[in-house]
XYZ file of C-alpha atoms in Angstrom:
772
model
C -18.028 9.184 -21.340
C -18.653 9.478 -17.508
C -16.393 8.749 -14.574
C -17.213 6.346 -11.781
C -17.583 9.046 -9.139
C -19.761 11.576 -11.290
C -22.250 13.274 -8.771
C -20.178 12.837 -5.716
C -19.139 15.910 -3.698
C -16.226 15.723 -1.305
C -14.892 18.406 1.282
C -11.506 17.690 2.503
C -10.605 19.564 5.904
C -6.762 19.839 5.333
C -4.540 17.922 7.693
C -1.825 15.525 6.372
C -0.541 13.578 3.429
C -2.988 10.575 3.560
C -5.937 12.690 3.762
C -5.053 14.652 0.986
C -4.076 11.610 -1.381
C -7.283 9.963 -0.610
C -9.100 13.078 -1.865
C -6.912 13.442 -4.988
C -7.577 9.668 -5.824
C -11.139 10.474 -5.425
C -11.371 13.637 -7.254
C -9.568 12.220 -10.249
C -12.291 9.511 -10.760
C -15.113 12.143 -10.845
C -15.665 13.645 -7.632
C -15.867 17.147 -7.054
C -13.279 18.099 -4.315
C -13.000 21.221 -2.200
C -9.961 21.419 0.104
C -10.601 23.656 3.351
C -7.246 25.567 4.003
C -6.549 27.969 6.810
C -6.219 31.592 5.772
C -3.185 32.287 3.858
C -3.086 28.579 2.691
C -1.659 25.374 4.136
C 2.093 25.777 5.298
C 2.941 22.465 2.892
C 2.449 25.025 -0.160
C 5.445 25.030 -1.959
C 6.602 21.466 -1.442
C 6.342 18.720 -3.888
C 3.926 16.665 -2.119
C 1.485 19.335 -1.944
C 1.459 20.174 -5.599
C 1.034 16.545 -6.727
C -1.403 15.345 -3.782
C -3.796 18.247 -4.331
C -4.222 18.496 -7.934
C -7.742 18.245 -9.531
C -9.270 20.054 -6.313
C -10.560 23.281 -5.751
C -9.591 25.314 -2.445
C -11.548 27.450 0.150
C -9.709 29.312 2.977
C -11.483 29.153 6.294
C -10.372 29.563 9.883
C -11.797 26.503 11.393
C -11.227 27.725 14.889
C -13.214 30.965 14.619
C -16.580 30.246 15.750
C -18.236 32.503 12.989
C -16.739 30.067 10.602
C -19.383 27.469 11.830
C -22.080 28.207 9.619
C -19.790 27.707 6.313
C -18.623 24.639 8.002
C -22.189 23.255 8.336
C -22.889 24.379 4.589
C -20.051 22.522 3.350
C -20.945 19.379 5.206
C -24.594 19.644 3.945
C -23.182 19.961 0.568
C -20.750 16.963 0.688
C -21.288 13.300 0.062
C -17.884 12.553 1.754
C -16.201 14.474 4.550
C -12.624 13.781 4.882
C -10.599 14.612 7.933
C -7.277 13.449 9.352
C -7.379 15.176 12.657
C -7.269 13.404 16.074
C -10.570 12.683 17.940
C -10.249 15.524 20.292
C -9.586 17.969 17.454
C -12.430 16.610 15.554
C -14.538 17.298 18.586
C -13.270 20.765 19.075
C -14.200 21.639 15.563
C -17.548 19.924 15.511
C -16.415 17.568 12.694
C -16.599 14.194 14.473
C -19.078 11.610 12.975
C -21.943 12.051 15.236
C -21.902 16.099 14.338
C -21.695 15.269 10.748
C -24.500 12.793 10.792
C -26.660 15.517 12.523
C -25.960 18.000 9.783
C -26.121 15.355 6.970
C -27.266 12.104 7.480
C -26.137 10.977 3.875
C -22.678 11.887 4.228
C -19.806 9.357 4.600
C -17.565 10.749 7.484
C -14.094 9.504 6.209
C -11.556 9.926 9.292
C -7.857 9.419 8.538
C -6.473 9.892 12.183
C -2.601 9.286 12.625
C -3.069 6.455 15.197
C -6.640 5.271 15.234
C -9.440 6.907 16.977
C -9.024 4.747 20.357
C -6.285 3.965 22.632
C -4.004 5.850 25.153
C -2.241 7.665 21.994
C -5.209 8.310 19.875
C -4.885 12.347 20.328
C -1.213 12.132 19.660
C -0.895 14.036 16.210
C 1.986 11.977 14.930
C 3.380 12.593 11.501
C 4.355 9.907 8.931
C 7.866 9.298 10.223
C 6.285 8.592 13.791
C 3.514 6.295 12.675
C 5.964 4.234 10.594
C 8.244 3.810 13.780
C 5.273 2.839 15.799
C 3.923 0.684 12.928
C 6.783 -1.506 12.491
C 8.184 -0.018 9.018
C 11.220 1.485 10.598
C 12.131 -1.256 13.047
C 11.780 -4.021 10.379
C 13.715 -2.378 7.521
C 16.753 -4.602 6.710
C 20.162 -3.297 7.841
C 23.502 -5.041 8.550
C 23.724 -3.220 11.917
C 20.025 -4.835 12.987
C 19.081 -1.341 14.149
C 16.093 0.642 12.777
C 16.182 2.326 9.434
C 14.026 5.390 8.446
C 12.369 5.406 4.860
C 12.958 8.629 2.954
C 9.369 8.884 1.839
C 6.006 8.795 3.323
C 4.899 5.014 2.506
C 2.374 4.475 5.453
C 0.409 7.944 4.311
C 0.379 6.794 0.957
C -0.757 3.437 1.766
C -3.625 4.905 4.159
C -4.650 7.118 1.524
C -5.142 4.636 -1.006
C -7.067 2.441 1.525
C -9.140 5.369 2.842
C -10.239 6.130 -0.968
C -11.275 2.395 -1.415
C -13.163 2.357 1.659
C -14.997 5.445 0.817
C -16.010 4.416 -2.471
C -17.112 1.113 -0.859
C -19.183 3.155 1.561
C -20.839 5.038 -1.309
C -21.543 1.803 -2.949
C -23.341 0.525 0.257
C -25.277 3.878 0.819
C -26.904 3.555 -2.872
C -29.547 5.872 -3.443
C -31.771 5.921 -0.352
C -29.540 4.998 2.803
C -27.677 7.156 5.152
C -24.040 7.457 5.179
C -21.628 5.887 7.648
C -18.592 6.619 9.440
C -15.377 5.064 8.216
C -11.692 5.160 9.456
C -8.758 4.090 8.144
C -5.698 5.353 10.072
C -2.318 6.074 9.102
C -1.251 3.291 11.286
C -3.506 0.770 9.414
C -1.842 2.039 6.439
C 1.583 0.939 7.800
C 0.023 -2.352 8.658
C -1.436 -2.520 5.138
C 2.276 -2.690 3.806
C 3.315 -5.526 6.178
C 0.284 -8.043 6.327
C 2.693 -10.958 5.206
C 4.991 -10.141 7.976
C 2.454 -9.208 11.060
C 1.903 -12.933 11.972
C 2.411 -15.056 14.946
C 1.819 -18.418 15.952
C 3.466 -20.957 18.150
C 3.838 -23.351 15.215
C 5.591 -20.809 13.075
C 9.281 -19.890 12.545
C 10.557 -17.100 11.199
C 11.940 -16.856 7.607
C 14.376 -14.401 7.940
C 16.784 -14.718 10.984
C 19.145 -11.979 12.501
C 20.648 -8.749 11.187
C 19.999 -8.618 7.561
C 21.867 -7.409 4.315
C 20.227 -4.446 2.876
C 20.978 -5.729 -0.557
C 18.656 -8.779 0.024
C 19.030 -11.735 2.538
C 17.795 -14.224 0.011
C 21.071 -15.173 -2.321
C 19.048 -15.375 -5.658
C 16.626 -12.629 -4.873
C 18.700 -9.600 -4.228
C 20.917 -6.715 -5.599
C 24.250 -7.282 -7.011
C 27.175 -4.942 -8.218
C 28.493 -5.556 -11.782
C 31.911 -4.904 -12.905
C 31.059 -1.511 -13.865
C 30.015 -0.559 -10.236
C 26.374 -0.350 -11.024
C 23.935 -2.434 -9.591
C 21.122 -4.791 -10.677
C 18.544 -6.980 -9.126
C 18.080 -10.568 -9.982
C 14.578 -11.971 -8.833
C 14.297 -15.791 -9.062
C 11.006 -15.956 -7.359
C 10.305 -19.534 -8.206
C 12.247 -22.702 -9.005
C 12.025 -22.173 -12.793
C 13.701 -18.890 -12.681
C 16.355 -20.313 -10.275
C 17.120 -23.060 -12.831
C 17.125 -20.451 -15.518
C 19.656 -18.290 -13.653
C 21.783 -21.027 -12.796
C 22.417 -21.933 -16.594
C 22.791 -18.365 -17.119
C 25.710 -17.716 -14.939
C 27.224 -20.920 -16.265
C 26.586 -22.687 -13.075
C 23.834 -25.298 -13.722
C 25.619 -27.729 -11.018
C 24.098 -25.272 -8.205
C 20.655 -26.436 -8.944
C 21.928 -30.161 -8.037
C 23.832 -28.974 -4.891
C 22.225 -30.286 -1.824
C 22.864 -27.214 0.022
C 20.532 -25.200 -1.859
C 17.754 -27.722 -2.494
C 14.432 -26.046 -2.292
C 15.725 -22.754 -3.619
C 14.820 -20.008 -4.011
C 12.784 -19.635 -0.787
C 13.432 -22.996 1.012
C 17.092 -22.737 1.271
C 18.397 -23.221 4.842
C 19.567 -19.829 6.352
C 23.042 -21.193 7.144
C 23.495 -21.529 3.235
C 22.606 -18.288 2.308
C 26.134 -16.810 2.778
C 27.860 -19.608 0.773
C 25.586 -19.275 -2.146
C 26.028 -15.547 -2.115
C 29.659 -15.754 -2.196
C 29.395 -17.940 -5.057
C 27.346 -15.701 -7.147
C 28.619 -12.330 -6.166
C 32.043 -12.646 -7.804
C 30.430 -14.273 -11.167
C 28.254 -11.036 -11.507
C 31.301 -8.810 -10.983
C 33.036 -10.428 -14.094
C 30.773 -8.345 -16.557
C 29.111 -4.939 -16.679
C 25.572 -4.515 -15.740
C 24.259 -4.033 -19.043
C 25.876 -7.221 -20.271
C 24.346 -9.239 -17.348
C 20.902 -7.615 -18.324
C 21.277 -8.831 -21.725
C 22.336 -12.453 -20.861
C 19.487 -12.823 -18.097
C 16.812 -11.391 -20.281
C 18.009 -13.805 -22.891
C 17.365 -16.937 -20.427
C 14.183 -15.176 -19.210
C 15.336 -14.433 -15.696
C 13.593 -11.562 -14.041
C 16.182 -8.825 -13.628
C 16.283 -5.063 -13.511
C 18.830 -2.187 -13.323
C 18.956 0.127 -10.406
C 17.478 3.675 -11.913
C 16.821 6.959 -10.587
C 13.224 8.415 -10.153
C 14.451 10.993 -12.997
C 15.460 8.026 -15.314
C 12.200 6.017 -14.690
C 9.498 8.613 -15.355
C 11.021 9.178 -18.657
C 11.314 5.608 -19.355
C 9.368 4.197 -22.780
C 7.367 1.821 -20.668
C 6.465 4.515 -18.154
C 5.138 6.700 -20.946
C 3.239 3.845 -22.770
C 1.214 3.550 -19.514
C 0.353 7.211 -19.390
C 2.334 7.420 -16.122
C 4.177 10.532 -17.001
C 2.198 13.790 -17.310
C 3.254 17.506 -17.705
C 1.006 20.132 -15.621
C 1.262 23.795 -15.573
C 1.251 24.626 -11.756
C 0.335 28.043 -11.131
C 3.191 28.194 -8.208
C 5.811 25.981 -9.470
C 5.617 26.188 -13.242
C 5.695 23.278 -15.671
C 5.715 20.035 -13.736
C 6.285 16.594 -14.573
C 4.187 14.435 -12.393
C 2.768 10.703 -12.464
C -0.340 9.817 -14.204
C -3.456 7.884 -13.064
C -2.449 4.487 -11.163
C -5.671 2.739 -12.091
C -7.204 2.497 -15.638
C -10.902 1.711 -16.171
C -12.302 0.975 -19.691
C -15.718 2.209 -19.492
C -15.154 5.079 -16.682
C -11.595 6.399 -17.043
C -10.501 8.816 -14.578
C -8.988 12.357 -15.237
C -6.464 14.976 -14.050
C -8.629 17.870 -14.094
C -6.184 20.627 -13.144
C -3.123 21.575 -10.985
C -3.163 22.067 -7.238
C -5.301 25.323 -6.330
C -3.566 28.600 -6.031
C -4.171 30.155 -2.635
C -7.220 32.358 -2.601
C -8.580 31.043 -5.826
C -12.116 30.110 -4.493
C -14.520 30.800 -7.311
C -15.261 27.162 -8.386
C -15.568 26.115 -4.759
C -18.094 28.906 -4.057
C -19.907 28.403 -7.352
C -20.583 24.804 -6.291
C -21.738 25.530 -2.818
C -24.591 28.038 -4.432
C -25.817 25.287 -5.980
C -29.290 23.891 -4.865
C -29.173 21.410 -2.003
C -29.739 17.799 -2.948
C -29.224 16.137 0.342
C -32.029 15.657 2.641
C -32.723 17.491 5.762
C -31.404 16.107 9.079
C -35.036 15.362 10.141
C -35.485 12.846 7.484
C -35.272 9.322 9.054
C -32.498 7.628 6.973
C -30.823 4.311 8.116
C -27.343 3.227 7.041
C -26.866 -0.082 5.067
C -27.397 -2.872 7.675
C -25.009 -4.959 5.931
C -21.083 -4.990 5.238
C -20.526 -2.458 2.325
C -19.594 -5.233 -0.169
C -21.925 -7.879 1.392
C -23.236 -9.938 -1.675
C -20.306 -9.271 -4.120
C -18.707 -12.333 -5.175
C -15.025 -12.135 -6.270
C -13.233 -14.878 -8.373
C -9.493 -14.554 -7.413
C -7.160 -16.268 -9.826
C -4.321 -14.364 -8.657
C -1.165 -15.420 -6.598
C 2.112 -13.892 -5.072
C 1.316 -10.755 -3.005
C 0.145 -8.238 -5.651
C -2.508 -10.271 -6.902
C -3.548 -11.918 -3.668
C -3.686 -9.176 -1.383
C -6.062 -7.019 -3.303
C -9.119 -9.595 -3.118
C -8.373 -9.820 0.713
C -8.996 -6.241 1.024
C -12.364 -6.651 -0.822
C -13.114 -9.615 1.600
C -12.393 -7.352 4.646
C -15.029 -4.936 3.038
C -17.711 -7.828 3.274
C -17.304 -9.628 -0.371
C -17.398 -13.505 -0.826
C -13.870 -14.070 -2.134
C -13.278 -17.484 -3.814
C -9.650 -18.249 -4.375
C -9.001 -20.258 -7.696
C -5.827 -22.423 -7.758
C -4.122 -24.973 -9.646
C -3.796 -28.491 -8.304
C -0.265 -27.687 -7.294
C -1.650 -24.190 -5.744
C -0.367 -20.576 -5.376
C 3.325 -20.490 -5.666
C 3.691 -18.584 -2.570
C 2.138 -21.330 -0.462
C 5.859 -22.056 -0.003
C 6.006 -18.900 2.308
C 3.615 -20.642 4.716
C 3.058 -18.061 7.052
C 3.230 -15.170 4.576
C 0.343 -16.789 2.533
C -1.981 -16.097 5.575
C -1.190 -12.452 5.458
C -2.241 -12.291 1.875
C -5.394 -14.551 1.618
C -7.114 -14.115 4.881
C -10.790 -14.316 4.738
C -11.316 -16.443 1.307
C -12.599 -19.476 0.521
C -10.650 -21.767 -1.803
C -11.033 -23.928 -4.605
C -8.270 -26.147 -6.264
C -8.852 -27.748 -9.927
C -7.215 -28.451 -13.457
C -8.078 -25.512 -15.702
C -6.605 -27.662 -18.572
C -9.643 -29.983 -18.468
C -12.943 -29.118 -20.280
C -14.847 -29.823 -16.965
C -12.318 -27.587 -14.920
C -13.158 -24.783 -17.556
C -16.783 -25.506 -17.384
C -16.853 -25.019 -13.430
C -15.005 -21.486 -14.083
C -17.369 -20.572 -16.415
C -20.430 -21.272 -14.213
C -18.890 -19.345 -11.396
C -17.987 -16.470 -13.413
C -21.594 -16.199 -14.833
C -22.438 -15.516 -11.304
C -19.774 -13.473 -10.261
C -19.193 -9.471 -9.853
C -15.405 -9.215 -10.072
C -12.697 -11.386 -11.409
C -9.182 -10.509 -10.371
C -5.887 -12.026 -12.211
C -2.342 -11.386 -12.255
C -0.853 -13.600 -14.892
C 1.518 -12.446 -17.330
C -0.269 -10.641 -20.432
C -2.236 -13.027 -22.568
C -2.265 -16.218 -20.512
C -6.083 -15.882 -19.393
C -6.979 -15.617 -23.081
C -5.271 -19.053 -23.430
C -7.845 -20.618 -20.927
C -10.728 -18.573 -22.567
C -11.002 -16.508 -19.090
C -10.046 -13.088 -20.629
C -12.290 -10.068 -20.037
C -13.835 -10.308 -23.551
C -14.830 -13.773 -23.300
C -16.137 -13.651 -19.787
C -18.194 -10.370 -20.335
C -19.784 -11.939 -23.497
C -21.346 -14.305 -20.820
C -21.682 -11.947 -18.095
C -21.985 -8.251 -19.206
C -22.082 -7.002 -15.569
C -18.448 -8.537 -14.761
C -15.828 -6.384 -13.579
C -12.662 -7.866 -14.429
C -9.259 -6.298 -12.783
C -5.808 -7.365 -14.471
C -2.851 -6.491 -12.871
C 0.677 -7.610 -13.739
C 4.327 -6.182 -13.562
C 4.602 -3.477 -16.272
C 0.907 -3.233 -17.673
C -0.609 -4.510 -20.703
C 0.793 -2.549 -23.416
C 4.340 -0.843 -24.099
C 7.647 -2.121 -25.249
C 8.425 -3.879 -21.952
C 4.864 -5.095 -20.945
C 5.526 -8.551 -21.222
C 8.350 -8.987 -18.871
C 8.090 -10.945 -15.653
C 7.519 -8.525 -12.924
C 8.384 -9.047 -9.002
C 8.238 -6.166 -6.373
C 11.906 -5.383 -6.149
C 12.317 -5.218 -9.990
C 10.059 -2.139 -9.888
C 11.714 -1.037 -6.633
C 14.930 -0.986 -8.452
C 13.617 0.562 -11.663
C 11.514 3.343 -9.943
C 14.411 5.003 -8.010
C 13.279 3.874 -4.386
C 16.104 1.760 -4.040
C 18.774 4.303 -4.955
C 16.684 7.139 -2.940
C 16.830 5.174 0.155
C 20.624 4.304 -0.267
C 21.623 8.080 -0.913
C 23.944 9.747 -2.953
C 26.981 8.021 -1.249
C 25.927 4.342 -0.506
C 24.732 1.402 -2.186
C 21.110 0.863 -3.106
C 18.657 -0.587 -0.530
C 16.147 -3.123 -0.873
C 13.047 -2.110 0.943
C 11.587 -4.555 3.461
C 7.970 -3.470 2.796
C 7.082 -4.401 -0.644
C 5.458 -1.144 -1.609
C 5.214 -2.416 -5.413
C 3.334 -5.456 -4.495
C 1.148 -4.056 -1.737
C 0.686 -1.110 -3.359
C -0.633 -2.700 -6.732
C -2.824 -4.910 -4.551
C -4.247 -1.811 -2.898
C -4.807 -0.193 -6.075
C -6.659 -3.117 -7.688
C -9.115 -3.111 -4.835
C -9.629 0.554 -5.391
C -10.213 -0.080 -9.113
C -12.831 -2.877 -8.271
C -14.845 -0.619 -5.937
C -14.657 2.250 -8.476
C -16.088 -0.102 -11.107
C -18.948 -1.440 -8.675
C -19.966 2.157 -8.281
C -19.867 2.797 -11.810
C -21.895 -0.579 -12.380
C -24.583 1.020 -10.117
C -25.164 3.897 -12.409
C -24.734 2.123 -15.774
C -25.392 -1.240 -15.167
C -22.560 -2.476 -16.891
C -19.045 -4.079 -15.767
C -15.914 -3.022 -17.341
C -12.136 -3.953 -17.797
C -9.745 -2.447 -15.036
C -5.868 -2.342 -15.143
C -3.125 -1.580 -12.906
C 0.478 -2.700 -12.524
C 3.617 -2.873 -10.156
C 4.869 -0.041 -12.307
C 1.858 2.032 -11.563
C 2.079 1.238 -7.979
C 6.011 1.875 -7.501
C 4.919 5.493 -8.860
C 1.888 5.857 -7.039
C 3.569 5.074 -3.393
C 6.063 7.732 -4.237
C 3.525 10.058 -5.677
C 5.052 13.277 -3.936
C 8.570 11.967 -5.040
C 7.672 11.750 -8.866
C 7.365 15.641 -9.167
C 9.974 17.618 -11.157
C 10.379 21.320 -11.720
C 13.269 23.769 -11.353
C 14.253 24.055 -7.769
C 12.949 20.485 -6.722
C 14.479 19.618 -3.241
C 16.710 16.749 -2.971
C 14.565 13.801 -2.128
C 17.118 11.023 -2.830
C 19.223 11.500 0.162
C 18.908 8.263 2.350
C 21.502 5.839 3.735
C 21.841 2.307 4.331
C 22.039 3.013 7.944
C 19.871 6.040 7.749
C 18.019 6.650 11.410
C 15.989 9.640 10.132
C 15.868 12.841 8.099
C 17.958 15.095 10.851
C 18.838 14.966 14.215
C 15.574 16.218 15.656
C 13.511 13.558 13.522
C 15.268 10.485 13.995
C 15.498 7.410 15.995
C 17.668 6.811 19.030
C 18.640 3.887 21.128
C 17.748 3.976 24.975
C 19.611 2.675 28.107
C 17.504 -0.818 27.944
C 18.582 -1.576 24.145
C 15.051 -0.165 22.950
C 14.717 2.388 20.338
C 12.565 5.660 20.358
C 11.763 8.148 17.352
C 11.508 11.937 17.964
C 10.203 14.450 15.274
C 10.418 18.069 16.230
C 8.552 20.584 14.476
C 8.765 24.048 16.158
C 10.966 26.023 18.368
C 8.688 25.601 21.703
C 9.355 21.821 21.400
C 13.232 22.490 20.998
C 13.261 24.624 24.151
C 11.172 21.947 25.857
C 13.651 19.466 24.930
C 16.471 21.423 26.218
C 14.885 21.567 29.570
C 14.391 17.712 29.895
C 17.833 16.859 28.499
C 20.085 19.666 29.971
C 23.353 18.020 28.538
C 22.348 19.215 25.056
C 24.326 22.052 23.300
C 22.208 25.339 23.754
C 21.940 26.174 20.038
C 18.928 28.350 18.880
C 15.940 26.570 16.934
C 16.966 27.436 13.321
C 20.522 25.942 13.997
C 19.161 22.871 15.709
C 16.630 22.181 13.126
C 19.278 22.228 10.111
C 21.303 19.526 12.105
C 22.070 16.600 10.029
C 20.974 12.967 11.403
C 24.726 12.077 12.000
C 26.107 15.416 13.425
C 27.282 16.804 16.386
C 23.533 17.617 17.656
C 22.571 13.788 16.828
C 25.573 12.465 18.860
C 24.723 14.579 21.919
C 21.112 13.358 21.684
C 22.220 9.917 21.366
C 24.325 10.263 24.433
C 21.560 11.583 26.458
C 19.131 8.988 25.508
C 21.252 6.180 26.197
C 21.307 7.399 29.740
C 17.514 6.842 29.920
C 15.224 3.756 29.653
C 12.663 3.837 26.741
C 9.442 4.056 28.727
C 10.974 7.022 31.305
C 12.158 9.020 28.116
C 8.778 8.763 26.211
C 7.094 9.555 29.472
C 9.259 12.612 29.755
C 8.959 13.664 26.150
C 5.081 13.256 26.452
C 4.876 15.356 29.453
C 6.611 17.966 27.756
C 4.325 17.890 24.314
C 7.519 16.915 22.396
C 6.287 14.375 19.520
C 7.952 11.141 19.973
C 6.888 7.487 20.094
C 8.472 3.913 20.413
C 10.097 2.047 17.447
C 8.330 -1.250 17.111
C 9.506 -4.436 15.786
C 7.126 -6.860 14.320
C 7.080 -8.834 17.306
C 6.291 -5.664 19.669
C 3.055 -4.835 17.441
C 1.257 -7.505 19.040
C 1.578 -6.321 22.531
C 1.363 -2.414 21.761
C -1.532 -0.905 23.409
C -2.413 1.424 20.590
C -2.427 -1.192 17.852
C -4.681 -3.696 20.313
C -7.247 -0.629 21.326
C -7.777 -0.301 17.211
C -8.221 -3.789 16.705
C -5.432 -3.874 14.307
C -4.801 -7.562 15.358
C -7.106 -10.435 14.824
C -6.527 -14.172 16.036
C -8.160 -16.772 13.967
C -7.694 -20.555 13.952
C -6.049 -22.327 11.095
C -6.167 -26.032 10.582
C -2.334 -26.278 9.829
C -1.016 -23.325 12.144
C -3.303 -23.548 15.129
C -4.298 -20.101 16.545
C -2.894 -17.315 14.378
C -2.511 -13.780 15.177
C -2.506 -11.343 12.222
C -3.497 -8.297 10.590
C -7.144 -7.198 11.770
C -9.827 -5.058 10.197
C -7.930 -2.260 8.377
C -10.878 -0.021 7.561
C -13.582 0.581 10.103
C -17.310 1.050 9.313
C -19.264 2.226 12.375
C -22.828 1.405 11.034
C -22.128 -1.885 9.190
C -18.844 -3.356 10.179
C -17.739 -6.441 8.244
C -15.959 -9.345 10.400
C -12.910 -11.633 9.525
C -14.409 -14.946 9.908
C -11.753 -17.098 8.505
C -7.925 -17.562 8.092
C -6.455 -18.265 4.531
C -7.837 -21.595 3.020
C -5.990 -24.606 2.698
C -5.536 -25.584 -0.769
C -8.972 -26.977 -2.175
C -10.685 -26.644 1.301
C -13.705 -25.274 0.293
C -13.823 -27.175 -3.119
C -16.782 -29.192 -2.345
C -18.845 -26.670 -0.780
C -18.323 -23.939 -3.571
C -19.414 -26.381 -6.160
C -22.608 -27.465 -4.280
C -23.515 -23.753 -3.464
C -22.931 -22.170 -6.866
C -23.333 -24.890 -9.233
C -25.438 -27.454 -7.413
C -23.129 -30.312 -8.030
C -24.055 -33.208 -6.149
C -21.590 -35.322 -4.077
C -21.309 -38.060 -6.665
C -20.636 -35.768 -9.386
C -17.905 -33.892 -7.146
C -16.443 -37.365 -6.116
C -16.159 -38.231 -9.986
C -14.228 -34.974 -10.907
C -11.846 -35.601 -7.881
C -11.153 -39.151 -9.225
C -10.526 -37.822 -12.608
C -7.987 -35.358 -11.378
C -10.327 -32.489 -12.343
C -10.395 -31.004 -8.521
C -8.785 -31.396 -5.403
């Protein structure tokens, strides 16, 4: 059985976690990957992240700055179908690895760039790490904290996001390239990765109001969608994600009267903010009357979504994790027997495979053998033209999904050029209650609303599915079969159909049929405990890594299946889940072996990982983030901030984020306005950036220069500013041509265009309550 990317060669010029992750995902779906490292190997060797994100690759050591290496670099580029880099534009030019240089050497190659802050703008050549990009991209500034101050995450969420997005864009470019076209230059920055985790929040319109107001409790702001402490001091998460679950919860805690309480009408999402605390104050004492396990038993009996707060160690050994193949053991040549995550996307016809551990330094035999093969890419002289249309132009997607995890994946496919038809019931996607957030997960789609319980409604779906390329659904297991829209039924009619199924816990295993919401998997997967640290309570992450992660993985699975269909002519069933996303977006943290470092050391008010990698407040009340990595930077900092203690570099680098050095730095930065401080730091080549809150992203010159904000008209909200194009294609860019649809907004035109229904038939269906 083949893999989706069989026959594809990749060369990755080692740079950062995001680029490494993209290459790993591609390699484990059939591509042959060579990682180029400096002589002696990358400095990241020995870290958990390195040994996870570089598995299934082979390595070749090369001094890129030595001019004698240029012939070998050219040879690698000629060999590759995809060239992966994570360097800044200036560094790419210096190495002759910019898109134009790659095109001259190999016109068939996809030049996949994953620059930290994008390839344009005033800070394009700032080689920012994940902590700095998270600060600039709004993640650090928007994390809920009682103080209202920034909180730094203890894992590289933006890099994981960019890695999955970059891998998806690369496969889409391969699909568009086909057998006879030139490649393209594709860019997904780490900054775009940060945006991809916040599309439901990066929204602005004069007609909108903010759902969450003021400093927010890191246990969760919504009183029936939050963490609770039980009688035994252990925590659980209760996720009443809709009115049905809220009603069940009220009965489970023996307070059915709460449902009729006028203060809490429109629960869970529509409760007025001034009633959040009163409802929380009612529920918290009730939860403290029983142990966590007792409450988990009661709530599950009443079908209320809930989960215990677990550690990463607990989660990777859980039976449901094992059932999905997300626990694997690898013999690593450097670290010994390791436990790592499995494959986060399953394809029934072309499944991926972990082909080996991260390469040992100096072991270049396989890479050299591959390079010795006869050349198969055309010479640069051959006149090849890239695809003239967006990567997924001509691909039709039927989107049966809702919430974030289901809806955002098809939105990403729309950004890649696909036509996405959102199919809703007459009541609509339950997350329409979010108003503004709904726009951030459904941009670029057309919408149809119909009654699937009717024969005429099912006939419409079958007619659309017969013409579709992809179906995406996120209902609980078995629900689509009830309507006859499961994979087997649709594939019997259309063998080329690609069917992506995603849900909370997968489609097999002892807990596969549990209701799934993002924070339930945050709680189980250990990220809440890790962010809270060893001495605090767990923290509910504002950026929904499980929801957004599952959506991004679903888009990745869809394009892999499209690439496989180019080769086989067949569609297939694809699967992913919130559980798999929870691990995939902590890939390097799910690495267990003797001597593993402590990666569960956050805090409810964590400003960073150390005194020299931390957020600080300035005189004007704004925040900046510094992240020093070497002794020259420390010496430069001593020069511009003379009030600091004159410690040596090793001592300063070991200082904790709340120690004496952090206090001294806080005192120094409090004497400067942020812009003045950042200008001085930049002049001295000290890595630093502003900490943006969501509202500041709309005015950040680096964000605007990279077109990460789009302005679209919406019939309800007027002009809306929201997330722009996340993946950039140089030769055949797609365009965002519409905001999210109103319920049933495009019903008539879809029925006319795809099924040829005349106006009279559509009117009759509407009168009969079949469509809206």
